[in-house]
Short mmCIF file of C-alpha atoms in Angstrom, two decimals:
data_model
loop_
_atom_site.label_atom_id
_atom_site.label_comp_id
_atom_site.label_asym_id
_atom_site.label_seq_id
_atom_site.Cartn_x
_atom_site.Cartn_y
_atom_site.Cartn_z
CA MET A 1 70.57 96.02 109.29
CA PRO A 2 73.65 97.52 107.87
CA LEU A 3 75.61 97.02 111.53
CA LYS A 4 76.63 93.72 113.14
CA PRO A 5 76.20 93.44 116.71
CA GLU A 6 79.97 93.84 117.43
CA GLN A 7 81.25 96.85 114.40
CA ARG A 8 78.59 98.96 117.29
CA ASP A 9 81.58 98.59 120.07
CA LYS A 10 83.71 101.25 121.39
CA LEU A 11 86.31 101.05 122.53
CA ASP A 12 86.19 103.09 125.60
CA VAL A 13 82.37 101.70 127.29
CA THR A 14 81.41 104.20 130.26
CA ASP A 15 78.54 106.35 129.87
CA ASP A 16 79.53 108.78 126.25
CA THR A 17 77.68 110.96 128.86
CA LEU A 18 80.56 111.54 131.41
CA PHE A 19 83.87 111.95 128.68
CA TYR A 20 81.50 115.03 126.77
CA GLU A 21 81.09 116.03 131.05
CA ASN A 22 83.68 119.29 130.68
CA PRO A 23 82.78 121.59 127.27
CA ARG A 24 85.37 121.73 124.45
CA PHE A 25 85.19 125.13 122.87
CA VAL A 26 87.02 124.02 120.22
CA THR A 27 86.61 123.15 116.68
CA HIS A 28 87.19 119.35 115.60
CA VAL A 29 88.00 120.25 111.66
CA ASP A 30 90.29 122.89 109.40
CA GLU A 31 89.06 126.28 108.77
CA GLY A 32 88.64 125.00 105.14
CA PHE A 33 86.21 121.78 106.29
CA ILE A 34 83.98 124.32 107.96
CA GLN A 35 83.58 126.77 104.68
CA GLN A 36 83.17 123.90 102.45
CA LEU A 37 80.24 122.71 104.64
CA THR A 38 78.97 126.19 105.45
CA ASP A 39 78.85 126.98 101.27
CA LEU A 40 76.69 123.34 101.28
CA TYR A 41 74.64 125.03 103.81
CA ARG A 42 73.38 127.73 101.82
CA GLU A 43 73.78 126.34 98.76
CA ARG A 44 70.64 123.34 100.13
CA LEU A 45 69.27 125.32 103.16
CA LYS A 46 66.37 127.70 102.73
CA PRO A 47 65.65 131.08 104.96
CA ASN A 48 63.08 130.61 107.17
CA THR A 49 62.55 126.89 107.94
CA ARG A 50 62.96 125.39 110.44
CA ILE A 51 66.69 123.35 111.28
CA PHE A 52 67.87 120.70 113.50
CA ASP A 53 71.24 120.40 114.53
CA MET A 54 72.12 117.57 115.93
CA MET A 55 75.06 116.32 117.92
CA SER A 56 75.99 120.33 117.99
CA SER A 57 78.39 121.87 119.98
CA TRP A 58 79.16 125.88 120.54
CA VAL A 59 79.18 126.64 116.98
CA SER A 60 76.33 124.71 113.75
CA HIS A 61 78.30 126.51 111.18
CA LEU A 62 74.87 128.12 109.22
CA PRO A 63 75.50 130.86 106.92
CA GLU A 64 75.56 134.19 109.52
CA GLU A 65 73.32 136.03 107.07
CA MET A 66 70.46 133.65 106.50
CA GLU A 67 67.98 133.74 108.90
CA PHE A 68 65.61 130.75 109.99
CA ASP A 69 62.29 130.49 111.45
CA HIS A 70 63.88 127.63 114.39
CA VAL A 71 67.03 126.47 114.65
CA GLU A 72 66.60 123.52 117.73
CA GLY A 73 70.02 122.08 119.09
CA HIS A 74 70.78 119.11 120.45
CA GLY A 75 73.57 117.29 122.15
CA LEU A 76 75.30 116.27 125.27
CA ASN A 77 76.70 119.48 126.75
CA ALA A 78 74.57 121.80 127.92
CA GLU A 79 77.60 124.60 128.34
CA GLU A 80 78.47 124.38 124.75
CA LEU A 81 74.86 124.70 122.95
CA GLU A 82 74.22 127.95 125.86
CA ARG A 83 77.17 129.54 124.01
CA ASN A 84 75.75 128.47 120.20
CA PRO A 85 74.69 131.79 119.47
CA GLN A 86 72.20 130.00 116.21
CA LEU A 87 70.75 127.83 118.68
CA ASN A 88 66.64 129.01 119.53
CA HIS A 89 66.64 126.32 121.60
CA TYR A 90 68.19 122.69 122.07
CA PHE A 91 68.25 119.70 124.32
CA VAL A 92 70.97 117.22 125.99
CA GLN A 93 70.05 113.70 125.23
CA ASN A 94 72.49 110.21 124.94
CA LEU A 95 71.03 108.57 121.26
CA ASN A 96 73.33 105.85 122.22
CA GLU A 97 71.29 105.10 125.47
CA ASN A 98 67.65 106.56 123.78
CA PRO A 99 67.49 107.51 120.55
CA ARG A 100 63.59 108.32 120.25
CA LEU A 101 63.74 112.01 119.73
CA PRO A 102 61.24 114.38 121.78
CA LEU A 103 60.02 116.53 118.34
CA PRO A 104 57.45 116.06 116.66
CA ASP A 105 56.71 114.30 113.37
CA GLN A 106 57.19 116.50 110.75
CA ASP A 107 58.55 119.26 112.42
CA PHE A 108 61.80 120.39 110.12
CA ASP A 109 62.73 121.16 106.74
CA ALA A 110 66.33 119.61 107.72
CA VAL A 111 68.00 117.67 110.26
CA LEU A 112 71.89 118.77 110.38
CA ASN A 113 74.66 116.01 111.65
CA CYS A 114 77.96 117.64 111.19
CA VAL A 115 81.30 115.65 111.95
CA SER A 116 79.51 112.62 114.53
CA VAL A 117 77.81 110.29 112.99
CA GLN A 118 80.90 107.82 113.85
CA TYR A 119 79.37 107.76 118.09
CA LEU A 120 76.17 106.66 116.85
CA GLN A 121 75.87 102.99 118.16
CA TYR A 122 72.65 102.37 116.89
CA PRO A 123 72.16 104.55 113.40
CA GLU A 124 69.42 102.59 112.01
CA ALA A 125 67.33 103.70 115.12
CA ILE A 126 68.01 107.63 114.72
CA PHE A 127 68.03 107.80 111.07
CA SER A 128 64.04 106.80 111.37
CA GLU A 129 64.43 109.41 114.27
CA ILE A 130 65.55 111.28 111.68
CA HIS A 131 63.22 111.22 109.08
CA ARG A 132 59.95 110.94 111.67
CA ILE A 133 60.41 114.42 111.59
CA LEU A 134 61.41 115.59 108.65
CA LYS A 135 58.89 117.25 106.35
CA PRO A 136 58.21 116.19 103.02
CA GLY A 137 61.01 117.14 100.91
CA GLY A 138 63.25 117.93 103.94
CA VAL A 139 66.90 117.72 103.63
CA ALA A 140 69.11 115.36 105.76
CA ILE A 141 72.84 116.23 105.79
CA VAL A 142 75.73 114.34 107.68
CA SER A 143 78.99 115.93 107.06
CA PHE A 144 81.92 114.59 108.08
CA SER A 145 86.19 114.20 108.24
CA ASN A 146 89.00 111.66 109.23
CA ARG A 147 88.43 113.08 112.85
CA MET A 148 87.34 111.40 115.39
CA PHE A 149 88.01 110.67 118.71
CA PHE A 150 88.90 107.35 118.54
CA GLN A 151 87.81 105.62 121.52
CA LYS A 152 84.26 106.50 121.08
CA ALA A 153 84.13 105.96 117.76
CA ILE A 154 82.07 102.52 116.64
CA GLN A 155 84.39 99.68 115.50
CA ALA A 156 82.87 100.02 111.92
CA TRP A 157 84.00 103.30 111.59
CA ARG A 158 87.24 102.81 113.20
CA GLU A 159 88.79 100.15 111.13
CA GLY A 160 87.19 101.07 107.87
CA SER A 161 88.49 103.49 105.29
CA GLU A 162 87.00 106.64 104.80
CA ALA A 163 85.45 105.57 101.47
CA SER A 164 83.88 102.17 103.48
CA ARG A 165 82.43 105.66 106.06
CA VAL A 166 81.22 107.49 103.01
CA THR A 167 79.47 103.58 102.15
CA LEU A 168 78.19 103.51 105.59
CA VAL A 169 76.47 106.62 105.87
CA LYS A 170 74.93 105.72 102.55
CA SER A 171 73.40 102.39 104.22
CA TYR A 172 72.11 104.00 107.32
CA PHE A 173 70.08 106.39 105.14
CA SER A 174 68.81 103.53 103.15
CA SER A 175 68.22 101.57 105.92
CA VAL A 176 64.87 103.73 105.88
CA PRO A 177 62.01 103.41 103.41
CA GLY A 178 61.16 106.76 102.14
CA PHE A 179 64.54 108.15 101.75
CA SER A 180 65.72 109.58 98.53
CA SER A 181 68.67 108.37 96.73
CA PRO A 182 71.91 109.23 99.14
CA GLU A 183 74.28 111.84 97.31
CA VAL A 184 77.78 111.86 98.24
CA ILE A 185 79.97 114.74 97.88
CA ALA A 186 84.07 113.89 99.00
CA ARG A 187 86.71 115.60 98.30
CA GLN A 188 89.84 114.61 99.86
CA SER A 189 92.80 115.54 101.22
CA THR A 190 96.27 114.79 98.82
CA THR A 191 98.06 114.93 102.49
CA PRO A 192 98.79 111.01 103.64
CA ASN A 193 96.81 110.25 106.37
CA VAL A 194 99.52 110.07 109.36
CA LEU A 195 100.62 113.08 108.63
CA GLN A 196 96.80 114.44 109.10
CA TRP A 197 96.56 113.21 112.31
CA LEU A 198 99.87 114.97 113.16
CA GLY A 199 97.98 118.53 112.34
CA ILE A 200 100.25 119.12 109.40
CA GLY A 201 98.86 120.81 106.04
CA GLY A 202 96.14 119.64 102.76
CA GLY A 203 93.63 120.36 104.57
CA ASP A 204 90.91 117.79 106.11
CA PRO A 205 88.67 115.74 103.71
CA PHE A 206 84.96 117.05 103.15
CA TYR A 207 82.15 114.56 103.07
CA ALA A 208 78.91 114.95 103.41
CA VAL A 209 76.02 112.63 102.70
CA ILE A 210 72.76 114.05 102.02
CA ALA A 211 69.23 112.55 101.19
CA TYR A 212 65.69 113.99 101.40
CA ARG A 213 62.58 112.47 103.25
CA ASN A 214 60.35 111.58 99.50
#
């Protein structure tokens, strides 16, 4: 298991559903990050396939010109998910309390997780579920930057560096037999972290860890 018990701890131990009770109709990364993510989806996803957007919100950043057979959404705020025009269906579930996804085996061609992996306390269970619901040859794309709700991120993420977070996500995939060797896309920002946190120029760093179900 990649994480020790203390590494799963959060500063805010209250129920996650309370933290996400009110909708946030904002994007948590800048336009440069979003464009890179949409370009990546355009490159790795195929039209007329089934997509699961895990820990989603009111936007999925999927290429608008691509048509999919079905896009299933998941998150913690129903109002945000209801507003998302790219979802065909969605459900609300706290994965830190119940990691079992109410989805059939080998039902999706792709599983996406955008800027949310840092909040998973039991990622081994979740990544096992990702593997379960993916079709053979299906792709999982986990993207993240250096932004987070600090009080809700797990200790291993909060106290890590950008490089160690990439290693951590790779270890999540590696903890589950049946994934390909994780591929990493890393585009670091040239602006010091302190200035990025203040919202000053330079662009958000972009990281994506990608693996396929063998």
